[in-house]
XYZ file of C-alpha atoms in Angstrom:
378
model
C 5.355 -39.641 63.723
C 9.054 -40.518 63.490
C 10.164 -42.908 66.192
C 12.930 -41.312 68.251
C 15.577 -43.572 69.821
C 16.111 -43.439 73.594
C 17.775 -40.093 74.381
C 21.185 -39.741 75.982
C 20.946 -38.531 79.592
C 22.729 -35.307 78.617
C 20.631 -34.756 75.484
C 17.951 -32.141 74.949
C 15.196 -34.655 75.664
C 17.110 -36.119 78.600
C 17.870 -32.802 80.281
C 14.297 -31.553 79.862
C 12.824 -34.887 81.019
C 11.569 -35.738 77.476
C 8.804 -33.105 77.206
C 5.977 -34.083 74.859
C 6.278 -30.748 73.011
C 9.767 -31.587 71.759
C 8.843 -35.129 70.783
C 5.874 -34.002 68.676
C 7.867 -31.173 67.142
C 10.652 -33.577 66.241
C 8.147 -35.854 64.532
C 5.843 -33.406 62.812
C 8.539 -31.235 61.231
C 9.853 -34.242 59.323
C 6.744 -34.186 57.122
C 8.009 -31.091 55.324
C 10.241 -33.551 53.437
C 7.194 -34.377 51.315
C 7.210 -30.799 50.032
C 10.957 -31.034 49.429
C 10.209 -33.581 46.695
C 6.653 -32.690 45.663
C 7.209 -28.976 44.898
C 10.138 -29.359 42.445
C 8.411 -32.367 40.911
C 5.358 -30.216 40.147
C 7.431 -27.307 38.762
C 10.358 -28.999 36.973
C 9.108 -32.502 36.482
C 11.132 -35.602 37.254
C 14.858 -35.217 36.699
C 17.659 -37.189 38.339
C 19.756 -34.009 38.365
C 17.772 -32.701 41.354
C 16.021 -35.888 42.503
C 19.181 -37.908 43.214
C 20.865 -35.341 45.517
C 17.509 -34.623 47.177
C 16.927 -38.281 48.008
C 20.532 -38.626 49.186
C 20.113 -35.646 51.523
C 17.110 -37.073 53.370
C 18.935 -39.825 55.373
C 21.644 -37.326 56.344
C 18.975 -34.862 57.482
C 17.091 -37.480 59.517
C 20.251 -38.615 61.300
C 21.308 -35.048 62.170
C 17.774 -33.976 63.106
C 17.308 -36.935 65.457
C 20.741 -36.333 66.981
C 19.765 -32.751 67.838
C 17.231 -34.158 70.314
C 18.831 -37.402 71.451
C 22.610 -36.820 71.351
C 24.486 -34.879 74.066
C 23.683 -31.153 74.025
C 27.382 -30.347 73.577
C 27.161 -31.774 70.032
C 23.876 -30.027 69.182
C 25.539 -27.059 67.332
C 27.395 -29.514 65.113
C 24.246 -31.402 64.103
C 22.164 -28.251 63.621
C 24.967 -26.662 61.579
C 25.226 -29.798 59.459
C 21.526 -29.472 58.552
C 22.016 -25.867 57.415
C 25.146 -26.818 55.465
C 23.191 -29.614 53.796
C 20.634 -27.025 52.678
C 23.255 -24.774 51.110
C 24.779 -27.721 49.217
C 21.388 -28.846 47.870
C 20.011 -25.329 47.217
C 21.472 -24.873 43.683
C 19.457 -27.845 42.358
C 16.428 -27.733 44.696
C 15.169 -24.336 45.958
C 13.122 -26.057 48.693
C 16.438 -26.843 50.394
C 15.901 -23.400 51.924
C 13.947 -25.385 54.540
C 17.099 -27.232 55.605
C 18.877 -23.903 56.168
C 16.042 -22.430 58.245
C 15.480 -25.588 60.300
C 19.189 -25.813 61.099
C 19.497 -22.253 62.396
C 16.240 -22.526 64.345
C 17.383 -25.766 66.000
C 20.634 -24.043 66.913
C 18.671 -21.966 69.455
C 18.077 -25.155 71.482
C 21.759 -25.092 72.436
C 20.782 -22.420 75.001
C 23.898 -20.446 73.993
C 22.891 -17.042 72.703
C 26.144 -16.319 70.889
C 26.157 -19.668 69.115
C 22.576 -19.257 67.900
C 22.925 -15.607 66.784
C 26.275 -16.424 65.200
C 24.643 -19.240 63.264
C 21.891 -16.910 62.017
C 24.502 -14.354 60.921
C 26.578 -16.963 59.056
C 23.492 -18.441 57.356
C 22.384 -14.949 56.264
C 25.808 -14.085 54.843
C 26.049 -17.365 52.931
C 22.548 -16.772 51.532
C 23.686 -13.331 50.360
C 26.562 -15.027 48.522
C 24.164 -17.589 47.012
C 21.969 -14.808 45.502
C 24.373 -13.899 42.674
C 26.085 -17.271 42.524
C 22.981 -19.410 41.986
C 20.330 -16.802 41.142
C 18.612 -17.193 44.512
C 15.735 -14.687 44.986
C 16.916 -11.842 47.300
C 13.783 -12.251 49.419
C 15.219 -15.548 50.657
C 17.862 -13.567 52.532
C 15.087 -11.971 54.584
C 13.455 -15.370 55.066
C 16.660 -16.905 56.438
C 17.336 -13.924 58.693
C 13.756 -13.256 59.864
C 12.623 -16.826 60.463
C 15.970 -17.692 62.059
C 15.511 -14.904 64.591
C 11.753 -15.234 65.217
C 11.397 -19.010 65.429
C 14.829 -19.353 67.011
C 13.913 -16.875 69.730
C 10.805 -18.928 70.522
C 12.917 -22.098 70.834
C 15.527 -20.258 72.901
C 12.900 -19.066 75.404
C 11.277 -22.500 75.508
C 14.460 -24.361 76.313
C 15.417 -21.813 78.979
C 12.001 -22.204 80.584
C 12.208 -25.989 80.300
C 15.623 -26.060 81.975
C 14.342 -23.895 84.819
C 11.361 -26.206 85.291
C 13.643 -29.257 85.296
C 15.950 -27.622 87.858
C 12.930 -26.698 89.979
C 11.666 -30.286 89.917
C 15.105 -31.534 90.936
C 15.335 -29.026 93.784
C 11.842 -29.961 94.983
C 12.768 -33.649 94.893
C 15.931 -32.889 96.871
C 13.949 -30.887 99.450
C 11.506 -33.765 99.876
C 14.365 -36.259 100.142
C 16.149 -34.207 102.807
C 12.891 -33.647 104.693
C 12.201 -37.386 104.673
C 15.736 -38.133 105.839
C 15.496 -35.584 108.660
C 12.125 -37.011 109.720
C 13.540 -40.543 109.812
C 16.450 -39.385 111.951
C 14.089 -37.565 114.292
C 11.844 -40.625 114.627
C 14.919 -42.771 115.319
C 16.099 -40.422 118.075
C 12.625 -40.205 119.602
C 12.178 -43.975 119.657
C 15.650 -44.448 121.126
C 14.970 -41.903 123.871
C 11.513 -43.295 124.491
C 12.244 -47.015 124.507
C 15.934 -47.379 125.265
C 15.855 -46.599 128.988
C 12.444 -48.208 129.550
C 13.346 -51.529 127.921
C 16.607 -51.632 129.911
C 14.606 -51.094 133.092
C 12.121 -53.847 132.184
C 15.001 -56.235 131.442
C 16.687 -55.584 134.792
C 13.474 -55.971 136.797
C 12.535 -59.140 134.910
C 15.950 -60.669 135.700
C 15.565 -59.660 139.354
C 12.084 -61.194 139.536
C 13.452 -64.404 137.996
C 16.098 -64.691 140.713
C 13.569 -63.918 143.462
C 10.878 -66.258 142.167
C 11.884 -69.094 144.540
C 13.732 -67.225 147.280
C 11.211 -64.419 147.837
C 7.960 -64.933 145.857
C 6.189 -61.824 147.284
C 9.136 -59.631 146.256
C 9.238 -61.293 142.831
C 5.528 -60.595 142.405
C 6.095 -56.973 143.371
C 8.866 -56.633 140.785
C 6.664 -58.135 138.064
C 3.868 -55.727 138.954
C 6.398 -52.927 138.549
C 7.402 -54.355 135.157
C 3.728 -54.391 134.128
C 3.249 -50.782 135.223
C 6.339 -49.590 133.323
C 5.297 -51.544 130.222
C 1.787 -50.051 130.272
C 3.179 -46.557 130.721
C 5.611 -47.079 127.833
C 2.822 -48.425 125.626
C 0.811 -45.269 126.288
C 3.816 -43.119 125.387
C 4.405 -45.053 122.145
C 0.758 -44.667 121.170
C 0.960 -40.951 121.894
C 4.115 -40.638 119.794
C 2.566 -42.546 116.882
C -0.533 -40.371 117.070
C 1.704 -37.315 116.875
C 3.467 -38.729 113.826
C 0.167 -39.393 112.113
C -1.371 -36.059 113.026
C -1.926 -33.771 110.070
C -0.842 -30.176 109.716
C -2.859 -28.086 107.260
C -0.029 -25.596 106.756
C 2.384 -28.368 105.781
C -0.243 -30.014 103.595
C -0.759 -26.746 101.715
C 2.989 -26.564 101.038
C 2.931 -30.129 99.691
C -0.072 -29.227 97.530
C 1.810 -26.278 96.058
C 4.834 -28.451 95.234
C 2.682 -31.096 93.543
C 0.525 -28.732 91.482
C 3.137 -26.186 90.450
C 5.502 -28.962 89.335
C 2.795 -29.984 86.831
C 2.142 -26.423 85.640
C -0.947 -25.662 87.754
C -0.880 -22.301 89.544
C -1.829 -22.669 93.217
C -3.288 -20.019 95.511
C -4.385 -20.527 99.096
C -5.837 -18.441 101.901
C -5.212 -19.490 105.491
C -6.088 -17.500 108.637
C -3.003 -16.171 110.388
C -4.049 -17.603 113.759
C -6.337 -20.584 113.940
C -6.390 -23.887 115.800
C -8.320 -27.096 115.314
C -8.740 -30.267 117.318
C -6.091 -32.777 116.323
C -8.518 -35.357 114.939
C -10.348 -32.795 112.800
C -7.160 -31.283 111.390
C -5.718 -34.716 110.551
C -8.937 -35.671 108.717
C -9.030 -32.393 106.787
C -5.405 -32.922 105.741
C -6.341 -36.273 104.202
C -9.325 -34.720 102.432
C -7.165 -31.880 101.083
C -4.521 -34.353 99.910
C -7.118 -36.438 98.048
C -8.664 -33.363 96.429
C -5.294 -32.010 95.287
C -4.361 -35.422 93.870
C -7.606 -35.418 91.865
C -6.782 -31.962 90.488
C -3.266 -33.094 89.588
C -4.380 -36.302 87.851
C -7.771 -35.574 86.311
C -8.687 -31.882 86.132
C -6.454 -30.577 83.289
C -6.659 -27.263 85.159
C -4.335 -24.277 84.951
C -5.201 -22.892 88.388
C -6.355 -24.245 91.745
C -7.356 -22.434 94.910
C -7.860 -23.429 98.549
C -9.635 -21.046 100.918
C -9.671 -21.953 104.615
C -11.754 -19.848 106.981
C -13.494 -19.912 110.325
C -16.627 -18.023 111.250
C -17.706 -18.412 114.853
C -18.127 -22.120 115.539
C -18.051 -23.060 111.841
C -14.860 -24.094 110.033
C -14.861 -24.206 106.234
C -12.454 -25.274 103.514
C -13.221 -24.581 99.853
C -11.131 -26.261 97.110
C -11.663 -25.106 93.523
C -10.044 -25.508 90.106
C -10.737 -24.212 86.602
C -10.367 -27.596 84.922
C -12.598 -29.830 82.855
C -15.136 -30.497 85.625
C -17.511 -33.421 85.351
C -16.284 -35.001 88.596
C -18.693 -37.732 89.676
C -20.298 -37.239 93.066
C -19.171 -40.712 94.105
C -16.053 -41.168 92.009
C -12.332 -40.339 92.101
C -12.141 -40.635 95.875
C -15.118 -38.356 96.559
C -16.938 -41.085 98.475
C -13.906 -41.561 100.716
C -13.633 -37.824 101.332
C -17.352 -37.600 102.095
C -17.082 -40.462 104.609
C -14.068 -38.883 106.340
C -15.844 -35.554 106.677
C -18.982 -37.288 107.986
C -16.937 -39.030 110.703
C -15.969 -35.657 112.215
C -19.527 -34.370 112.021
C -19.013 -32.244 108.926
C -20.513 -32.026 105.463
C -19.082 -32.028 101.947
C -20.752 -30.431 98.930
C -19.482 -30.814 95.365
C -20.212 -28.709 92.296
C -18.536 -29.930 89.103
C -20.269 -28.800 85.885
C -18.702 -30.161 82.735
C -15.903 -27.892 81.370
C -16.440 -25.376 84.178
C -14.126 -26.664 86.890
C -14.840 -28.275 90.232
C -15.599 -26.840 93.661
C -15.507 -28.805 96.921
C -16.996 -27.152 99.981
C -16.248 -28.705 103.383
C -17.937 -27.401 106.501
C -17.236 -28.624 110.040
C -18.967 -27.354 113.185
C -16.500 -26.828 116.026
C -17.919 -26.503 119.505
C -16.398 -24.208 122.107
C -15.676 -27.057 124.565
C -13.514 -28.806 121.979
C -11.481 -25.709 121.359
C -10.995 -25.173 125.083
C -9.856 -28.746 125.533
C -7.377 -28.243 122.710
C -5.911 -25.230 124.437
Protein backbone atom coordinates (compact mmCIF):
# COMPACT_ATOMS: atom_id res chain seq x y z
CA UNK A 1 0.00 0.00 0.00
CA UNK A 2 1.24 3.49 -0.88
CA UNK A 3 2.62 5.35 2.11
CA UNK A 4 0.66 8.56 2.63
CA UNK A 5 2.46 11.57 4.15
CA UNK A 6 1.06 13.14 7.32
CA UNK A 7 -2.18 14.92 6.37
CA UNK A 8 -2.76 18.64 6.76
CA UNK A 9 -5.18 19.42 9.61
CA UNK A 10 -7.68 20.81 7.09
CA UNK A 11 -7.28 17.91 4.65
CA UNK A 12 -9.78 15.16 3.94
CA UNK A 13 -7.94 12.75 6.23
CA UNK A 14 -7.43 15.43 8.87
CA UNK A 15 -11.04 16.59 8.96
CA UNK A 16 -12.39 13.03 9.09
CA UNK A 17 -9.82 11.98 11.72
CA UNK A 18 -7.90 9.79 9.20
CA UNK A 19 -10.51 7.03 8.74
CA UNK A 20 -9.04 3.67 7.76
CA UNK A 21 -11.47 3.40 4.82
CA UNK A 22 -9.92 6.40 3.07
CA UNK A 23 -6.36 5.28 3.73
CA UNK A 24 -6.95 1.83 2.24
CA UNK A 25 -8.86 3.27 -0.69
CA UNK A 26 -6.05 5.72 -1.37
CA UNK A 27 -3.56 2.86 -1.40
CA UNK A 28 -5.44 0.14 -3.21
CA UNK A 29 -6.66 2.25 -6.13
CA UNK A 30 -3.07 3.01 -7.09
CA UNK A 31 -2.63 -0.59 -8.25
CA UNK A 32 -4.77 0.08 -11.31
CA UNK A 33 -1.61 1.72 -12.70
CA UNK A 34 -0.37 -1.79 -13.48
CA UNK A 35 -3.25 -2.18 -15.93
CA UNK A 36 -2.48 1.25 -17.38
CA UNK A 37 0.79 -0.21 -18.70
CA UNK A 38 -0.01 -3.92 -18.99
CA UNK A 39 -3.15 -3.65 -21.17
CA UNK A 40 -1.66 -1.53 -24.01
CA UNK A 41 1.52 -3.58 -23.82
CA UNK A 42 -0.49 -6.75 -24.47
CA UNK A 43 -2.53 -5.19 -27.32
CA UNK A 44 -0.05 -2.86 -29.08
CA UNK A 45 3.27 -4.16 -27.91
CA UNK A 46 6.07 -1.96 -26.64
CA UNK A 47 6.25 1.45 -28.27
CA UNK A 48 7.77 4.62 -26.83
CA UNK A 49 4.99 6.61 -28.52
CA UNK A 50 2.54 5.53 -25.80
CA UNK A 51 4.94 4.21 -23.15
CA UNK A 52 6.87 7.47 -22.63
CA UNK A 53 3.82 9.70 -21.95
CA UNK A 54 2.26 6.94 -19.83
CA UNK A 55 5.32 6.66 -17.61
CA UNK A 56 5.56 10.45 -17.39
CA UNK A 57 1.92 10.67 -16.28
CA UNK A 58 2.33 8.33 -13.31
CA UNK A 59 4.35 10.68 -11.01
CA UNK A 60 1.93 13.52 -11.77
CA UNK A 61 -1.01 11.25 -10.94
CA UNK A 62 0.54 10.05 -7.67
CA UNK A 63 1.27 13.60 -6.51
CA UNK A 64 -2.27 14.81 -7.31
CA UNK A 65 -3.92 11.68 -5.92
CA UNK A 66 -2.03 11.93 -2.62
CA UNK A 67 -2.81 15.64 -2.39
CA UNK A 68 -6.54 14.90 -2.67
CA UNK A 69 -6.33 13.19 0.73
CA UNK A 70 -3.56 15.08 2.49
CA UNK A 71 -3.72 18.67 1.18
CA UNK A 72 -6.31 21.21 2.40
CA UNK A 73 -9.84 20.39 1.23
CA UNK A 74 -10.10 23.80 -0.45
CA UNK A 75 -7.54 22.61 -3.04
CA UNK A 76 -9.17 19.20 -3.56
CA UNK A 77 -11.14 20.23 -6.73
CA UNK A 78 -7.90 21.42 -8.31
CA UNK A 79 -6.07 18.13 -7.69
CA UNK A 80 -9.03 15.96 -8.71
CA UNK A 81 -9.54 18.06 -11.86
CA UNK A 82 -5.85 17.75 -12.68
CA UNK A 83 -6.17 13.94 -12.62
CA UNK A 84 -9.08 14.05 -15.08
CA UNK A 85 -7.23 16.51 -17.31
CA UNK A 86 -4.21 14.20 -17.26
CA UNK A 87 -6.47 11.40 -18.52
CA UNK A 88 -7.77 13.45 -21.43
CA UNK A 89 -4.22 14.41 -22.46
CA UNK A 90 -3.01 10.79 -22.35
CA UNK A 91 -6.18 9.24 -23.84
CA UNK A 92 -5.23 9.64 -27.55
CA UNK A 93 -2.18 7.37 -27.12
CA UNK A 94 -3.39 5.12 -24.26
CA UNK A 95 -7.11 4.23 -24.03
CA UNK A 96 -6.66 3.06 -20.42
CA UNK A 97 -6.22 6.73 -19.50
CA UNK A 98 -10.01 6.60 -19.24
CA UNK A 99 -9.26 5.49 -15.67
CA UNK A 100 -7.63 8.83 -14.89
CA UNK A 101 -10.76 10.66 -16.07
CA UNK A 102 -13.13 8.51 -13.99
CA UNK A 103 -10.96 8.58 -10.86
CA UNK A 104 -10.69 12.37 -11.05
CA UNK A 105 -14.43 12.99 -11.27
CA UNK A 106 -15.16 10.42 -8.56
CA UNK A 107 -12.62 12.02 -6.21
CA UNK A 108 -14.25 15.38 -6.89
CA UNK A 109 -17.26 14.18 -4.85
CA UNK A 110 -15.05 14.22 -1.73
CA UNK A 111 -15.11 18.02 -1.88
CA UNK A 112 -18.59 17.78 -0.30
CA UNK A 113 -19.79 20.46 -2.75
CA UNK A 114 -22.60 19.09 -4.87
CA UNK A 115 -22.34 21.69 -7.61
CA UNK A 116 -18.59 21.24 -7.99
CA UNK A 117 -18.88 17.46 -8.26
CA UNK A 118 -21.85 17.44 -10.68
CA UNK A 119 -20.23 20.22 -12.69
CA UNK A 120 -17.07 18.14 -12.96
CA UNK A 121 -19.06 15.12 -14.19
CA UNK A 122 -20.81 17.28 -16.79
CA UNK A 123 -17.54 18.78 -18.06
CA UNK A 124 -15.85 15.36 -18.22
CA UNK A 125 -18.82 13.95 -20.17
CA UNK A 126 -18.81 16.82 -22.66
CA UNK A 127 -15.06 16.55 -23.24
CA UNK A 128 -15.44 12.79 -23.77
CA UNK A 129 -18.13 13.51 -26.37
CA UNK A 130 -15.64 15.78 -28.16
CA UNK A 131 -12.94 13.08 -27.94
CA UNK A 132 -15.20 10.52 -29.71
CA UNK A 133 -14.84 12.01 -33.21
CA UNK A 134 -11.48 13.65 -32.58
CA UNK A 135 -9.59 10.55 -31.45
CA UNK A 136 -11.96 7.74 -32.45
CA UNK A 137 -12.94 7.04 -28.84
CA UNK A 138 -15.71 4.39 -28.56
CA UNK A 139 -19.06 6.14 -27.84
CA UNK A 140 -19.72 3.74 -24.96
CA UNK A 141 -16.95 5.50 -23.04
CA UNK A 142 -19.21 8.54 -22.79
CA UNK A 143 -21.67 6.44 -20.80
CA UNK A 144 -18.82 5.05 -18.70
CA UNK A 145 -17.58 8.53 -17.77
CA UNK A 146 -21.09 9.78 -17.02
CA UNK A 147 -22.45 6.66 -15.27
CA UNK A 148 -19.44 5.79 -13.13
CA UNK A 149 -18.89 9.46 -12.29
CA UNK A 150 -22.42 9.70 -10.92
CA UNK A 151 -22.68 6.27 -9.24
CA UNK A 152 -19.27 6.04 -7.58
CA UNK A 153 -19.19 9.78 -6.96
CA UNK A 154 -22.54 9.64 -5.19
CA UNK A 155 -21.19 6.90 -2.91
CA UNK A 156 -18.15 9.05 -2.04
CA UNK A 157 -20.35 12.12 -1.56
CA UNK A 158 -22.58 10.29 0.94
CA UNK A 159 -19.57 8.80 2.72
CA UNK A 160 -17.83 12.10 3.26
CA UNK A 161 -21.05 13.74 4.46
CA UNK A 162 -21.56 10.92 6.95
CA UNK A 163 -17.92 11.09 8.01
CA UNK A 164 -18.13 14.83 8.63
CA UNK A 165 -21.26 14.38 10.72
CA UNK A 166 -19.55 11.68 12.78
CA UNK A 167 -16.50 13.91 13.28
CA UNK A 168 -18.71 16.82 14.36
CA UNK A 169 -20.59 14.51 16.72
CA UNK A 170 -17.34 13.33 18.31
CA UNK A 171 -16.22 16.93 18.75
CA UNK A 172 -19.54 17.92 20.32
CA UNK A 173 -19.41 14.92 22.66
CA UNK A 174 -15.86 15.82 23.68
CA UNK A 175 -16.97 19.41 24.32
CA UNK A 176 -19.92 18.21 26.43
CA UNK A 177 -17.62 16.02 28.50
CA UNK A 178 -15.13 18.87 28.88
CA UNK A 179 -17.81 21.30 30.04
CA UNK A 180 -19.29 18.70 32.39
CA UNK A 181 -15.87 18.08 33.91
CA UNK A 182 -15.26 21.81 34.28
CA UNK A 183 -18.64 22.34 35.94
CA UNK A 184 -18.00 19.42 38.30
CA UNK A 185 -14.61 20.85 39.29
CA UNK A 186 -16.17 24.23 40.01
CA UNK A 187 -18.91 22.60 42.06
CA UNK A 188 -16.38 20.58 44.07
CA UNK A 189 -14.34 23.75 44.65
CA UNK A 190 -17.39 25.63 45.94
CA UNK A 191 -18.45 22.73 48.15
CA UNK A 192 -15.00 22.36 49.69
CA UNK A 193 -14.75 26.11 50.25
CA UNK A 194 -18.15 26.20 51.96
CA UNK A 195 -17.39 23.07 53.94
CA UNK A 196 -13.86 23.82 55.11
CA UNK A 197 -13.45 27.58 54.93
CA UNK A 198 -15.49 28.54 57.99
CA UNK A 199 -14.51 25.45 59.99
CA UNK A 200 -10.76 25.89 59.50
CA UNK A 201 -11.06 29.58 60.44
CA UNK A 202 -12.86 28.55 63.62
CA UNK A 203 -10.21 25.95 64.48
CA UNK A 204 -7.46 28.53 63.91
CA UNK A 205 -9.09 31.08 66.22
CA UNK A 206 -9.73 28.57 69.00
CA UNK A 207 -6.20 27.17 68.72
CA UNK A 208 -4.74 30.69 69.07
CA UNK A 209 -7.00 31.34 72.07
CA UNK A 210 -5.95 28.07 73.72
CA UNK A 211 -2.29 28.98 73.14
CA UNK A 212 -2.74 32.29 74.97
CA UNK A 213 -4.66 30.63 77.81
CA UNK A 214 -2.27 27.71 78.23
CA UNK A 215 -0.37 29.38 81.11
CA UNK A 216 -2.90 31.90 82.38
CA UNK A 217 -5.95 29.61 82.53
CA UNK A 218 -5.07 25.94 81.82
CA UNK A 219 -8.63 24.60 82.43
CA UNK A 220 -10.04 27.11 79.93
CA UNK A 221 -7.28 26.27 77.45
CA UNK A 222 -8.12 22.58 77.81
CA UNK A 223 -11.78 23.35 77.20
CA UNK A 224 -10.94 25.28 74.03
CA UNK A 225 -8.78 22.42 72.74
CA UNK A 226 -11.59 19.96 73.40
CA UNK A 227 -13.83 22.24 71.35
CA UNK A 228 -11.21 22.26 68.57
CA UNK A 229 -11.16 18.45 68.65
CA UNK A 230 -14.95 18.26 68.44
CA UNK A 231 -15.11 20.67 65.49
CA UNK A 232 -12.29 18.82 63.71
CA UNK A 233 -14.02 15.45 64.14
CA UNK A 234 -17.31 16.87 62.91
CA UNK A 235 -15.58 18.40 59.87
CA UNK A 236 -13.81 15.11 59.13
CA UNK A 237 -17.17 13.33 59.11
CA UNK A 238 -18.58 15.94 56.72
CA UNK A 239 -15.58 15.61 54.38
CA UNK A 240 -15.93 11.83 54.34
CA UNK A 241 -19.63 12.19 53.58
CA UNK A 242 -18.90 14.62 50.75
CA UNK A 243 -16.24 12.34 49.26
CA UNK A 244 -18.61 9.39 49.46
CA UNK A 245 -21.19 11.45 47.58
CA UNK A 246 -18.64 12.30 44.90
CA UNK A 247 -17.72 8.65 44.49
CA UNK A 248 -21.29 7.40 44.51
CA UNK A 249 -22.43 6.00 41.19
CA UNK A 250 -25.55 6.90 39.28
CA UNK A 251 -26.82 4.25 36.86
CA UNK A 252 -28.71 6.80 34.75
CA UNK A 253 -25.56 8.87 34.25
CA UNK A 254 -23.50 5.75 33.59
CA UNK A 255 -25.93 4.69 30.87
CA UNK A 256 -25.52 8.09 29.20
CA UNK A 257 -21.73 7.70 29.30
CA UNK A 258 -22.09 4.20 27.85
CA UNK A 259 -24.14 5.55 24.96
CA UNK A 260 -21.55 8.25 24.21
CA UNK A 261 -18.69 5.74 24.23
CA UNK A 262 -20.37 3.06 22.11
CA UNK A 263 -22.13 5.25 19.57
CA UNK A 264 -18.94 7.23 18.95
CA UNK A 265 -17.36 3.94 17.81
CA UNK A 266 -20.31 2.94 15.62
CA UNK A 267 -22.05 0.56 18.06
CA UNK A 268 -25.80 1.09 18.42
CA UNK A 269 -26.84 1.22 22.08
CA UNK A 270 -30.25 0.43 23.56
CA UNK A 271 -31.14 0.40 27.24
CA UNK A 272 -34.20 -0.23 29.37
CA UNK A 273 -34.43 1.39 32.79
CA UNK A 274 -37.47 1.42 35.11
CA UNK A 275 -39.04 4.85 35.37
CA UNK A 276 -38.98 4.82 39.17
CA UNK A 277 -36.48 2.71 41.03
CA UNK A 278 -34.06 3.22 43.90
CA UNK A 279 -31.08 1.27 45.15
CA UNK A 280 -28.87 1.47 48.20
CA UNK A 281 -25.94 3.76 47.52
CA UNK A 282 -23.27 1.07 47.87
CA UNK A 283 -25.07 -1.32 45.51
CA UNK A 284 -25.69 1.33 42.86
CA UNK A 285 -22.07 2.51 42.97
CA UNK A 286 -20.83 -1.08 42.54
CA UNK A 287 -23.21 -1.75 39.65
CA UNK A 288 -22.02 1.44 37.94
CA UNK A 289 -18.44 0.14 38.03
CA UNK A 290 -19.54 -3.24 36.69
CA UNK A 291 -21.51 -1.58 33.87
CA UNK A 292 -18.55 0.66 33.02
CA UNK A 293 -16.20 -2.33 32.81
CA UNK A 294 -18.63 -4.31 30.66
CA UNK A 295 -19.18 -1.41 28.25
CA UNK A 296 -15.42 -0.88 27.97
CA UNK A 297 -15.02 -4.56 27.05
CA UNK A 298 -17.68 -4.19 24.34
CA UNK A 299 -15.98 -1.06 23.01
CA UNK A 300 -12.49 -2.58 22.92
CA UNK A 301 -12.93 -6.28 22.19
CA UNK A 302 -16.40 -7.25 20.93
CA UNK A 303 -16.41 -5.92 17.32
CA UNK A 304 -20.17 -5.63 17.85
CA UNK A 305 -22.67 -3.50 15.96
CA UNK A 306 -25.24 -3.37 18.75
CA UNK A 307 -25.27 -3.52 22.55
CA UNK A 308 -28.16 -3.61 24.98
CA UNK A 309 -28.56 -3.06 28.73
CA UNK A 310 -31.78 -4.12 30.45
CA UNK A 311 -32.23 -3.10 34.09
CA UNK A 312 -35.22 -4.46 35.99
CA UNK A 313 -36.49 -5.18 39.47
CA UNK A 314 -38.87 -7.95 40.44
CA UNK A 315 -39.87 -7.97 44.09
CA UNK A 316 -36.70 -8.13 46.16
CA UNK A 317 -34.51 -9.09 43.18
CA UNK A 318 -32.62 -6.53 41.09
CA UNK A 319 -31.18 -7.60 37.74
CA UNK A 320 -29.01 -6.04 35.05
CA UNK A 321 -28.44 -7.82 31.74
CA UNK A 322 -25.72 -6.57 29.34
CA UNK A 323 -25.58 -8.10 25.86
CA UNK A 324 -23.86 -7.51 22.53
CA UNK A 325 -23.90 -9.17 19.11
CA UNK A 326 -20.12 -9.25 18.74
CA UNK A 327 -17.52 -11.95 18.30
CA UNK A 328 -18.10 -13.60 21.70
CA UNK A 329 -15.50 -15.92 23.15
CA UNK A 330 -15.05 -13.81 26.29
CA UNK A 331 -13.11 -15.78 28.89
CA UNK A 332 -14.91 -16.37 32.16
CA UNK A 333 -11.94 -14.96 34.05
CA UNK A 334 -10.49 -12.55 31.51
CA UNK A 335 -10.95 -8.97 30.30
CA UNK A 336 -11.98 -7.71 33.73
CA UNK A 337 -14.62 -10.41 34.31
CA UNK A 338 -12.92 -11.58 37.49
CA UNK A 339 -12.98 -8.03 38.86
CA UNK A 340 -16.66 -7.64 37.98
CA UNK A 341 -17.48 -11.00 39.57
CA UNK A 342 -15.67 -10.00 42.78
CA UNK A 343 -17.47 -6.64 42.95
CA UNK A 344 -20.85 -8.28 42.52
CA UNK A 345 -19.99 -10.91 45.15
CA UNK A 346 -19.13 -8.16 47.66
CA UNK A 347 -22.72 -6.84 47.53
CA UNK A 348 -24.17 -10.33 47.84
CA UNK A 349 -25.02 -10.73 44.17
CA UNK A 350 -24.14 -13.15 41.40
CA UNK A 351 -22.77 -12.76 37.88
CA UNK A 352 -23.35 -15.23 35.05
CA UNK A 353 -21.63 -15.02 31.67
CA UNK A 354 -22.58 -16.61 28.36
CA UNK A 355 -20.16 -15.88 25.50
CA UNK A 356 -20.25 -18.47 22.68
CA UNK A 357 -17.73 -17.83 19.94
CA UNK A 358 -19.10 -15.56 17.16
CA UNK A 359 -22.48 -15.31 18.89
CA UNK A 360 -22.02 -12.31 21.16
CA UNK A 361 -21.76 -12.04 24.92
CA UNK A 362 -24.38 -11.82 27.67
CA UNK A 363 -23.68 -10.79 31.27
CA UNK A 364 -26.43 -11.37 33.79
CA UNK A 365 -26.11 -9.68 37.20
CA UNK A 366 -28.58 -10.44 39.96
CA UNK A 367 -28.62 -8.75 43.37
CA UNK A 368 -31.07 -9.54 46.18
CA UNK A 369 -32.33 -6.38 47.87
CA UNK A 370 -33.99 -6.77 51.23
CA UNK A 371 -36.90 -4.60 52.32
CA UNK A 372 -35.04 -3.18 55.36
CA UNK A 373 -32.31 -1.82 53.11
CA UNK A 374 -34.79 -0.08 50.89
CA UNK A 375 -36.55 1.43 53.89
CA UNK A 376 -33.28 2.69 55.28
CA UNK A 377 -32.52 4.27 51.92
CA UNK A 378 -35.80 6.13 51.97
